[in-house]
PDB file of C-alpha atoms and ligand atoms in Angstrom:
ATOM      1  CA  MET A 842     136.621   3.024 174.312  1.00  0.00           C
ATOM      2  CA  ILE A 843     139.121   1.433 172.980  1.00  0.00           C
ATOM      3  CA  LYS A 844     142.454   3.072 173.998  1.00  0.00           C
ATOM      4  CA  LYS A 845     146.254   2.115 175.673  1.00  0.00           C
ATOM      5  CA  ASP A 846     146.217   0.414 178.898  1.00  0.00           C
ATOM      6  CA  GLN A 847     142.413  -1.028 178.409  1.00  0.00           C
ATOM      7  CA  VAL A 848     141.394  -4.717 178.230  1.00  0.00           C
ATOM      8  CA  VAL A 849     139.047  -5.597 175.242  1.00  0.00           C
ATOM      9  CA  SER A 850     136.876  -8.650 174.653  1.00  0.00           C
ATOM     10  CA  MET A 851     135.828  -9.489 171.156  1.00  0.00           C
ATOM     11  CA  THR A 852     134.623 -12.194 169.235  1.00  0.00           C
ATOM     12  CA  TYR A 853     136.616 -12.593 166.116  1.00  0.00           C
ATOM     13  CA  THR A 854     136.641 -14.476 162.760  1.00  0.00           C
ATOM     14  CA  LEU A 855     139.973 -14.699 160.972  1.00  0.00           C
ATOM     15  CA  THR A 856     139.919 -15.364 156.769  1.00  0.00           C
ATOM     16  CA  ASP A 857     142.181 -15.444 154.623  1.00  0.00           C
ATOM     17  CA  GLY A 858     142.196 -13.243 151.021  1.00  0.00           C
ATOM     18  CA  LYS A 859     140.209 -16.131 149.590  1.00  0.00           C
ATOM     19  CA  GLY A 860     137.129 -16.410 152.523  1.00  0.00           C
ATOM     20  CA  THR A 861     138.881 -19.577 154.090  1.00  0.00           C
ATOM     21  CA  VAL A 862     138.268 -19.385 157.908  1.00  0.00           C
ATOM     22  CA  LEU A 863     141.091 -19.795 159.592  1.00  0.00           C
ATOM     23  CA  ASP A 864     140.853 -19.389 162.937  1.00  0.00           C
ATOM     24  CA  GLN A 865     137.578 -17.865 165.012  1.00  0.00           C
ATOM     25  CA  SER A 866     137.110 -17.324 168.934  1.00  0.00           C
ATOM     26  CA  GLY A 867     135.859 -19.950 171.187  1.00  0.00           C
ATOM     27  CA  ASP A 868     132.905 -20.544 173.587  1.00  0.00           C
ATOM     28  CA  GLU A 869     134.550 -17.586 175.035  1.00  0.00           C
ATOM     29  CA  PRO A 870     135.337 -14.026 173.338  1.00  0.00           C
ATOM     30  CA  LEU A 871     139.286 -12.962 173.061  1.00  0.00           C
ATOM     31  CA  GLU A 872     140.582 -10.695 175.818  1.00  0.00           C
ATOM     32  CA  TYR A 873     144.054  -8.842 175.268  1.00  0.00           C
ATOM     33  CA  LEU A 874     145.982  -5.909 176.846  1.00  0.00           C
ATOM     34  CA  HIS A 875     145.171  -2.955 174.488  1.00  0.00           C
ATOM     35  CA  GLY A 876     148.312  -0.788 173.337  1.00  0.00           C
ATOM     36  CA  HIS A 877     151.118  -3.904 174.385  1.00  0.00           C
ATOM     37  CA  GLY A 878     151.805  -5.266 171.567  1.00  0.00           C
ATOM     38  CA  ASN A 879     149.869  -8.182 172.684  1.00  0.00           C
ATOM     39  CA  ILE A 880     147.737  -8.777 168.830  1.00  0.00           C
ATOM     40  CA  ILE A 881     149.244  -8.447 165.460  1.00  0.00           C
ATOM     41  CA  PRO A 882     149.322  -4.379 164.903  1.00  0.00           C
ATOM     42  CA  GLY A 883     147.637  -3.985 161.687  1.00  0.00           C
ATOM     43  CA  LEU A 884     144.611  -5.451 163.615  1.00  0.00           C
ATOM     44  CA  GLU A 885     145.331  -3.371 167.219  1.00  0.00           C
ATOM     45  CA  LYS A 886     145.610  -0.083 164.980  1.00  0.00           C
ATOM     46  CA  ALA A 887     142.029  -0.606 163.052  1.00  0.00           C
ATOM     47  CA  LEU A 888     140.744  -1.205 166.726  1.00  0.00           C
ATOM     48  CA  ASP A 889     141.677   1.543 168.935  1.00  0.00           C
ATOM     49  CA  GLY A 890     138.699   4.138 169.433  1.00  0.00           C
ATOM     50  CA  MET A 891     135.988   1.326 168.989  1.00  0.00           C
ATOM     51  CA  GLN A 892     133.017   1.007 171.402  1.00  0.00           C
ATOM     52  CA  VAL A 893     131.444  -1.684 173.159  1.00  0.00           C
ATOM     53  CA  GLY A 894     128.818  -3.105 170.530  1.00  0.00           C
ATOM     54  CA  ASP A 895     130.398  -1.821 167.233  1.00  0.00           C
ATOM     55  CA  LYS A 896     131.567  -4.518 164.679  1.00  0.00           C
ATOM     56  CA  LYS A 897     134.020  -3.709 161.685  1.00  0.00           C
ATOM     57  CA  LYS A 898     135.494  -5.908 159.154  1.00  0.00           C
ATOM     58  CA  VAL A 899     139.513  -4.947 159.655  1.00  0.00           C
ATOM     59  CA  ASP A 900     141.689  -5.968 156.079  1.00  0.00           C
ATOM     60  CA  VAL A 901     145.469  -6.505 157.282  1.00  0.00           C
ATOM     61  CA  PRO A 902     148.284  -6.854 154.325  1.00  0.00           C
ATOM     62  CA  ALA A 903     150.858  -9.942 155.501  1.00  0.00           C
ATOM     63  CA  ALA A 904     153.076  -7.015 156.028  1.00  0.00           C
ATOM     64  CA  GLN A 905     151.256  -5.607 158.952  1.00  0.00           C
ATOM     65  CA  GLY A 906     150.517  -9.248 160.193  1.00  0.00           C
ATOM     66  CA  TYR A 907     152.860 -12.150 160.833  1.00  0.00           C
ATOM     67  CA  GLY A 908     154.736 -10.685 158.044  1.00  0.00           C
ATOM     68  CA  ALA A 909     156.306 -11.873 154.269  1.00  0.00           C
ATOM     69  CA  TYR A 910     157.441 -15.269 154.245  1.00  0.00           C
ATOM     70  CA  ASP A 911     161.065 -15.557 154.487  1.00  0.00           C
ATOM     71  CA  PRO A 912     162.538 -18.430 152.412  1.00  0.00           C
ATOM     72  CA  GLU A 913     165.567 -18.289 154.260  1.00  0.00           C
ATOM     73  CA  LEU A 914     163.606 -19.560 157.419  1.00  0.00           C
ATOM     74  CA  ARG A 915     163.442 -22.677 155.461  1.00  0.00           C
ATOM     75  CA  PHE A 916     166.423 -24.852 156.051  1.00  0.00           C
ATOM     76  CA  GLU A 917     167.662 -28.468 155.942  1.00  0.00           C
ATOM     77  CA  VAL A 918     169.130 -29.883 159.900  1.00  0.00           C
ATOM     78  CA  GLU A 919     170.740 -33.326 159.776  1.00  0.00           C
ATOM     79  CA  ARG A 920     168.598 -35.814 160.490  1.00  0.00           C
ATOM     80  CA  SER A 921     170.382 -37.062 163.575  1.00  0.00           C
ATOM     81  CA  ALA A 922     169.515 -33.785 165.469  1.00  0.00           C
ATOM     82  CA  PHE A 923     166.305 -35.239 166.017  1.00  0.00           C
ATOM     83  CA  GLY A 924     167.882 -38.015 168.529  1.00  0.00           C
ATOM     84  CA  LYS A 925     165.307 -40.668 168.790  1.00  0.00           C
ATOM     85  CA  GLN A 926     162.706 -38.971 168.009  1.00  0.00           C
ATOM     86  CA  ALA A 927     160.578 -39.400 164.739  1.00  0.00           C
ATOM     87  CA  PRO A 928     160.440 -36.509 162.564  1.00  0.00           C
ATOM     88  CA  GLU A 929     156.823 -36.133 160.936  1.00  0.00           C
ATOM     89  CA  PRO A 930     156.304 -33.688 158.361  1.00  0.00           C
ATOM     90  CA  GLY A 931     153.646 -31.331 159.918  1.00  0.00           C
ATOM     91  CA  MET A 932     155.467 -31.455 163.611  1.00  0.00           C
ATOM     92  CA  THR A 933     156.766 -28.646 165.530  1.00  0.00           C
ATOM     93  CA  VAL A 934     159.885 -28.415 166.730  1.00  0.00           C
ATOM     94  CA  GLN A 935     161.887 -26.566 169.057  1.00  0.00           C
ATOM     95  CA  LEU A 936     165.385 -24.994 167.543  1.00  0.00           C
ATOM     96  CA  GLN A 937     167.844 -23.191 170.226  1.00  0.00           C
ATOM     97  CA  GLY A 938     170.622 -21.560 168.580  1.00  0.00           C
ATOM     98  CA  GLY A 939     172.343 -18.174 169.209  1.00  0.00           C
ATOM     99  CA  GLY A 940     170.474 -17.823 172.440  1.00  0.00           C
ATOM    100  CA  ARG A 941     167.092 -17.714 170.976  1.00  0.00           C
ATOM    101  CA  GLN A 942     164.507 -20.159 170.660  1.00  0.00           C
ATOM    102  CA  MET A 943     162.449 -21.142 167.278  1.00  0.00           C
ATOM    103  CA  ILE A 944     159.996 -22.658 166.432  1.00  0.00           C
ATOM    104  CA  ALA A 945     159.589 -24.738 163.018  1.00  0.00           C
ATOM    105  CA  ARG A 946     157.497 -27.336 161.420  1.00  0.00           C
ATOM    106  CA  VAL A 947     158.773 -30.253 159.525  1.00  0.00           C
ATOM    107  CA  LEU A 948     158.004 -30.004 155.991  1.00  0.00           C
ATOM    108  CA  GLN A 949     160.294 -32.973 154.774  1.00  0.00           C
ATOM    109  CA  VAL A 950     161.761 -35.261 155.940  1.00  0.00           C
ATOM    110  CA  GLY A 951     164.887 -37.630 153.689  1.00  0.00           C
ATOM    111  CA  ASP A 952     167.226 -40.075 155.170  1.00  0.00           C
ATOM    112  CA  GLU A 953     169.872 -37.884 156.238  1.00  0.00           C
ATOM    113  CA  LYS A 954     168.233 -34.484 156.043  1.00  0.00           C
ATOM    114  CA  VAL A 955     164.814 -32.970 157.047  1.00  0.00           C
ATOM    115  CA  LEU A 956     163.114 -29.777 155.934  1.00  0.00           C
ATOM    116  CA  LEU A 957     162.059 -27.141 158.615  1.00  0.00           C
ATOM    117  CA  ASP A 958     159.961 -23.985 157.924  1.00  0.00           C
ATOM    118  CA  ALA A 959     160.634 -21.828 160.973  1.00  0.00           C
ATOM    119  CA  ASN A 960     158.272 -19.057 158.875  1.00  0.00           C
ATOM    120  CA  HIS A 961     154.883 -18.151 161.105  1.00  0.00           C
ATOM    121  CA  PRO A 962     151.972 -20.566 159.930  1.00  0.00           C
ATOM    122  CA  MET A 963     150.279 -17.282 158.317  1.00  0.00           C
ATOM    123  CA  ALA A 964     153.492 -15.330 157.252  1.00  0.00           C
ATOM    124  CA  GLY A 965     152.564 -14.105 154.003  1.00  0.00           C
ATOM    125  CA  GLN A 966     149.055 -14.054 154.163  1.00  0.00           C
ATOM    126  CA  ASP A 967     146.633 -11.151 154.134  1.00  0.00           C
ATOM    127  CA  LEU A 968     143.871 -11.573 156.570  1.00  0.00           C
ATOM    128  CA  SER A 969     141.051 -10.133 156.971  1.00  0.00           C
ATOM    129  CA  PHE A 970     138.981  -9.969 160.125  1.00  0.00           C
ATOM    130  CA  ASP A 971     135.524  -9.579 161.424  1.00  0.00           C
ATOM    131  CA  VAL A 972     135.259  -8.412 165.077  1.00  0.00           C
ATOM    132  CA  GLU A 973     132.577  -7.321 167.504  1.00  0.00           C
ATOM    133  CA  ILE A 974     133.992  -5.732 170.798  1.00  0.00           C
ATOM    134  CA  THR A 975     131.998  -7.148 173.508  1.00  0.00           C
ATOM    135  CA  GLY A 976     133.833  -5.223 176.473  1.00  0.00           C
ATOM    136  CA  THR A 977     136.080  -3.089 177.893  1.00  0.00           C
ATOM    137  CA  ARG A 978     137.663  -2.309 180.796  1.00  0.00           C
ATOM    138  CA  ALA A 979     140.375  -0.261 182.596  1.00  0.00           C
ATOM    139  CA  ALA A 980     143.353  -2.765 183.332  1.00  0.00           C
ATOM    140  CA  THR A 981     145.112  -3.090 186.407  1.00  0.00           C
ATOM    141  CA  ALA A 982     148.455  -1.906 187.429  1.00  0.00           C
ATOM    142  CA  GLU A 983     149.776  -5.009 187.383  1.00  0.00           C
ATOM    143  CA  GLU A 984     148.694  -6.387 184.479  1.00  0.00           C
ATOM    144  CA  ILE A 985     149.521  -3.198 183.075  1.00  0.00           C
ATOM    145  CA  SER A 986     153.228  -3.155 184.510  1.00  0.00           C
ATOM    146  CA  HIS A 987     153.463  -7.208 183.008  1.00  0.00           C
ATOM    147  CA  GLY A 988     152.085  -6.140 179.777  1.00  0.00           C
ATOM    148  CA  HIS A 989     149.351  -8.466 179.342  1.00  0.00           C
ATOM    149  CA  VAL A 990     145.884  -9.851 180.368  1.00  0.00           C
ATOM    150  CA  HIS A 991     145.471 -11.550 183.908  1.00  0.00           C
ATOM    151  CA  GLY A 992     141.750 -13.516 182.748  1.00  0.00           C
ATOM    152  CA  PRO A 993     139.189 -14.176 184.641  1.00  0.00           C
ATOM    153  CA  HIS A 994     141.068 -17.946 185.233  1.00  0.00           C
ATOM    154  CA  GLY A 995     143.882 -16.747 186.768  1.00  0.00           C
ATOM    155  CA  HIS A 996     147.138 -15.038 186.381  1.00  0.00           C
ATOM    156  CA  HIS A 997     149.236 -17.286 183.974  1.00  0.00           C
ATOM    157  CA  HIS A 998     152.718 -17.195 182.211  1.00  0.00           C
ATOM    158  CA  HIS A 999     153.896 -17.919 178.944  1.00  0.00           C
TER     159      HIS A 999
HETATM  160 ZN1   ZN B1214     151.421 -11.416 184.628  1.00  0.00          ZN
END
Protein backbone atom coordinates (compact mmCIF):
# COMPACT_ATOMS: atom_id res chain seq x y z
CA MET A 1 0.00 0.00 0.00
CA ILE A 2 1.23 3.47 -0.81
CA LYS A 3 2.37 5.42 2.22
CA LYS A 4 5.32 7.57 3.27
CA ASP A 5 8.75 6.09 2.53
CA GLN A 6 7.46 3.64 -0.08
CA VAL A 7 8.96 3.64 -3.56
CA VAL A 8 6.05 3.67 -5.97
CA SER A 9 6.12 2.56 -9.62
CA MET A 10 3.31 3.73 -11.83
CA THR A 11 2.30 4.35 -15.38
CA TYR A 12 0.42 7.54 -16.17
CA THR A 13 -1.10 9.65 -18.87
CA LEU A 14 -1.37 13.35 -18.20
CA THR A 15 -4.00 15.41 -20.00
CA ASP A 16 -5.08 19.01 -19.65
CA GLY A 17 -8.62 20.18 -19.00
CA LYS A 18 -9.49 19.70 -22.69
CA GLY A 19 -8.23 16.13 -23.03
CA THR A 20 -4.98 16.96 -24.83
CA VAL A 21 -2.18 14.60 -23.80
CA LEU A 22 0.65 16.60 -22.21
CA ASP A 23 2.86 13.80 -21.00
CA GLN A 24 2.90 10.07 -20.37
CA SER A 25 5.15 7.43 -18.90
CA GLY A 26 7.51 5.77 -21.36
CA ASP A 27 8.54 2.12 -21.70
CA GLU A 28 9.33 1.93 -18.03
CA PRO A 29 7.02 3.06 -15.24
CA LEU A 30 7.82 6.22 -13.33
CA GLU A 31 9.35 5.54 -9.92
CA TYR A 32 9.25 8.02 -7.06
CA LEU A 33 9.64 8.13 -3.31
CA HIS A 34 6.25 8.76 -1.71
CA GLY A 35 5.81 11.43 0.97
CA HIS A 36 8.85 13.54 0.06
CA GLY A 37 7.35 16.06 -2.32
CA ASN A 38 8.95 14.52 -5.41
CA ILE A 39 5.73 14.78 -7.40
CA ILE A 40 3.11 17.53 -7.37
CA PRO A 41 1.20 17.74 -4.06
CA GLY A 42 -2.29 17.16 -5.49
CA LEU A 43 -1.23 13.91 -7.15
CA GLU A 44 0.83 12.62 -4.23
CA LYS A 45 -2.09 13.10 -1.84
CA ALA A 46 -4.51 11.25 -4.15
CA LEU A 47 -2.18 8.24 -4.47
CA ASP A 48 -1.91 7.76 -0.72
CA GLY A 49 -3.35 4.38 0.31
CA MET A 50 -3.57 2.91 -3.23
CA GLN A 51 -2.53 -0.70 -3.88
CA VAL A 52 -0.59 -2.36 -6.67
CA GLY A 53 -2.94 -2.89 -9.63
CA ASP A 54 -5.21 -0.01 -8.65
CA LYS A 55 -6.14 2.50 -11.34
CA LYS A 56 -7.38 6.00 -10.71
CA LYS A 57 -8.18 9.21 -12.50
CA VAL A 58 -6.81 12.11 -10.51
CA ASP A 59 -7.86 15.66 -11.27
CA VAL A 60 -5.41 18.22 -9.99
CA PRO A 61 -6.46 21.88 -10.13
CA ALA A 62 -3.68 24.26 -11.14
CA ALA A 63 -3.26 25.52 -7.57
CA GLN A 64 -2.27 22.02 -6.41
CA GLY A 65 -0.27 21.33 -9.54
CA TYR A 66 2.29 23.75 -10.93
CA GLY A 67 0.60 26.80 -9.43
CA ALA A 68 -1.20 29.73 -10.96
CA TYR A 69 0.31 31.54 -13.90
CA ASP A 70 2.23 34.52 -12.51
CA PRO A 71 2.35 37.49 -14.92
CA GLU A 72 5.28 38.94 -12.98
CA LEU A 73 7.42 36.02 -14.10
CA ARG A 74 7.16 37.40 -17.63
CA PHE A 75 9.85 39.97 -18.09
CA GLU A 76 12.28 41.53 -20.51
CA VAL A 77 16.05 41.42 -20.43
CA GLU A 78 18.60 43.17 -22.61
CA ARG A 79 19.51 41.17 -25.65
CA SER A 80 23.16 41.90 -24.94
CA ALA A 81 22.86 39.73 -21.82
CA PHE A 82 22.94 36.71 -24.11
CA GLY A 83 26.40 37.56 -25.42
CA LYS A 84 27.29 35.65 -28.56
CA GLN A 85 24.48 33.14 -28.05
CA ALA A 86 21.52 34.07 -30.26
CA PRO A 87 18.26 33.74 -28.33
CA GLU A 88 15.40 32.10 -30.21
CA PRO A 89 11.74 31.77 -29.25
CA GLY A 90 11.09 28.48 -27.49
CA MET A 91 14.63 28.20 -26.18
CA THR A 92 15.16 27.52 -22.48
CA VAL A 93 17.70 29.63 -20.64
CA GLN A 94 19.12 29.52 -17.14
CA LEU A 95 19.25 32.74 -15.17
CA GLN A 96 21.15 33.61 -12.02
CA GLY A 97 19.84 36.22 -9.65
CA GLY A 98 19.64 36.79 -5.92
CA GLY A 99 21.65 33.64 -5.29
CA ARG A 100 19.21 31.30 -6.99
CA GLN A 101 18.83 29.79 -10.38
CA MET A 102 15.77 30.11 -12.53
CA ILE A 103 14.77 28.47 -15.77
CA ALA A 104 12.95 30.63 -18.30
CA ARG A 105 11.62 30.21 -21.80
CA VAL A 106 12.27 32.74 -24.52
CA LEU A 107 8.94 34.09 -25.82
CA GLN A 108 9.95 36.88 -28.15
CA VAL A 109 13.21 38.23 -29.48
CA GLY A 110 13.45 41.91 -30.38
CA ASP A 111 16.38 43.98 -31.59
CA GLU A 112 17.24 45.15 -28.09
CA LYS A 113 15.04 43.24 -25.69
CA VAL A 114 14.19 39.61 -25.15
CA LEU A 115 10.91 38.62 -23.52
CA LEU A 116 11.24 35.72 -21.09
CA ASP A 117 8.74 33.63 -19.16
CA ALA A 118 9.89 31.87 -16.00
CA ASN A 119 6.54 30.25 -15.24
CA HIS A 120 6.48 26.46 -15.32
CA PRO A 121 5.18 25.43 -18.78
CA MET A 122 2.19 23.82 -17.04
CA ALA A 123 1.50 26.72 -14.67
CA GLY A 124 -2.14 27.75 -14.61
CA GLN A 125 -3.31 24.48 -16.16
CA ASP A 126 -5.74 22.06 -14.59
CA LEU A 127 -4.25 18.61 -14.90
CA SER A 128 -5.80 15.18 -15.12
CA PHE A 129 -3.76 12.02 -14.50
CA ASP A 130 -4.80 8.49 -15.41
CA VAL A 131 -2.56 6.36 -13.24
CA GLU A 132 -2.02 2.67 -12.64
CA ILE A 133 0.11 1.51 -9.74
CA THR A 134 2.50 -1.17 -10.98
CA GLY A 135 4.64 -1.71 -7.91
CA THR A 136 5.61 -0.59 -4.43
CA ARG A 137 8.57 -1.42 -2.21
CA ALA A 138 10.04 -0.10 1.00
CA ALA A 139 12.65 2.57 0.37
CA THR A 140 16.21 1.98 1.57
CA ALA A 141 17.57 4.02 4.48
CA GLU A 142 19.81 5.83 2.00
CA GLU A 143 16.88 6.75 -0.25
CA ILE A 144 14.91 8.07 2.72
CA SER A 145 17.84 10.15 3.95
CA HIS A 146 18.33 11.59 0.45
CA GLY A 147 14.60 12.09 -0.09
CA HIS A 148 14.55 10.44 -3.54
CA VAL A 149 14.70 7.12 -5.35
CA HIS A 150 17.92 5.42 -6.31
CA GLY A 151 16.60 3.48 -9.28
CA PRO A 152 17.80 0.35 -11.06
CA HIS A 153 20.10 2.52 -13.16
CA GLY A 154 22.22 3.44 -10.19
CA HIS A 155 22.56 6.44 -8.02
CA HIS A 156 22.33 9.66 -9.90
CA HIS A 157 21.70 13.10 -8.60
CA HIS A 158 20.07 16.07 -10.18
ZN1 LIG B 1 20.68 10.16 -3.56
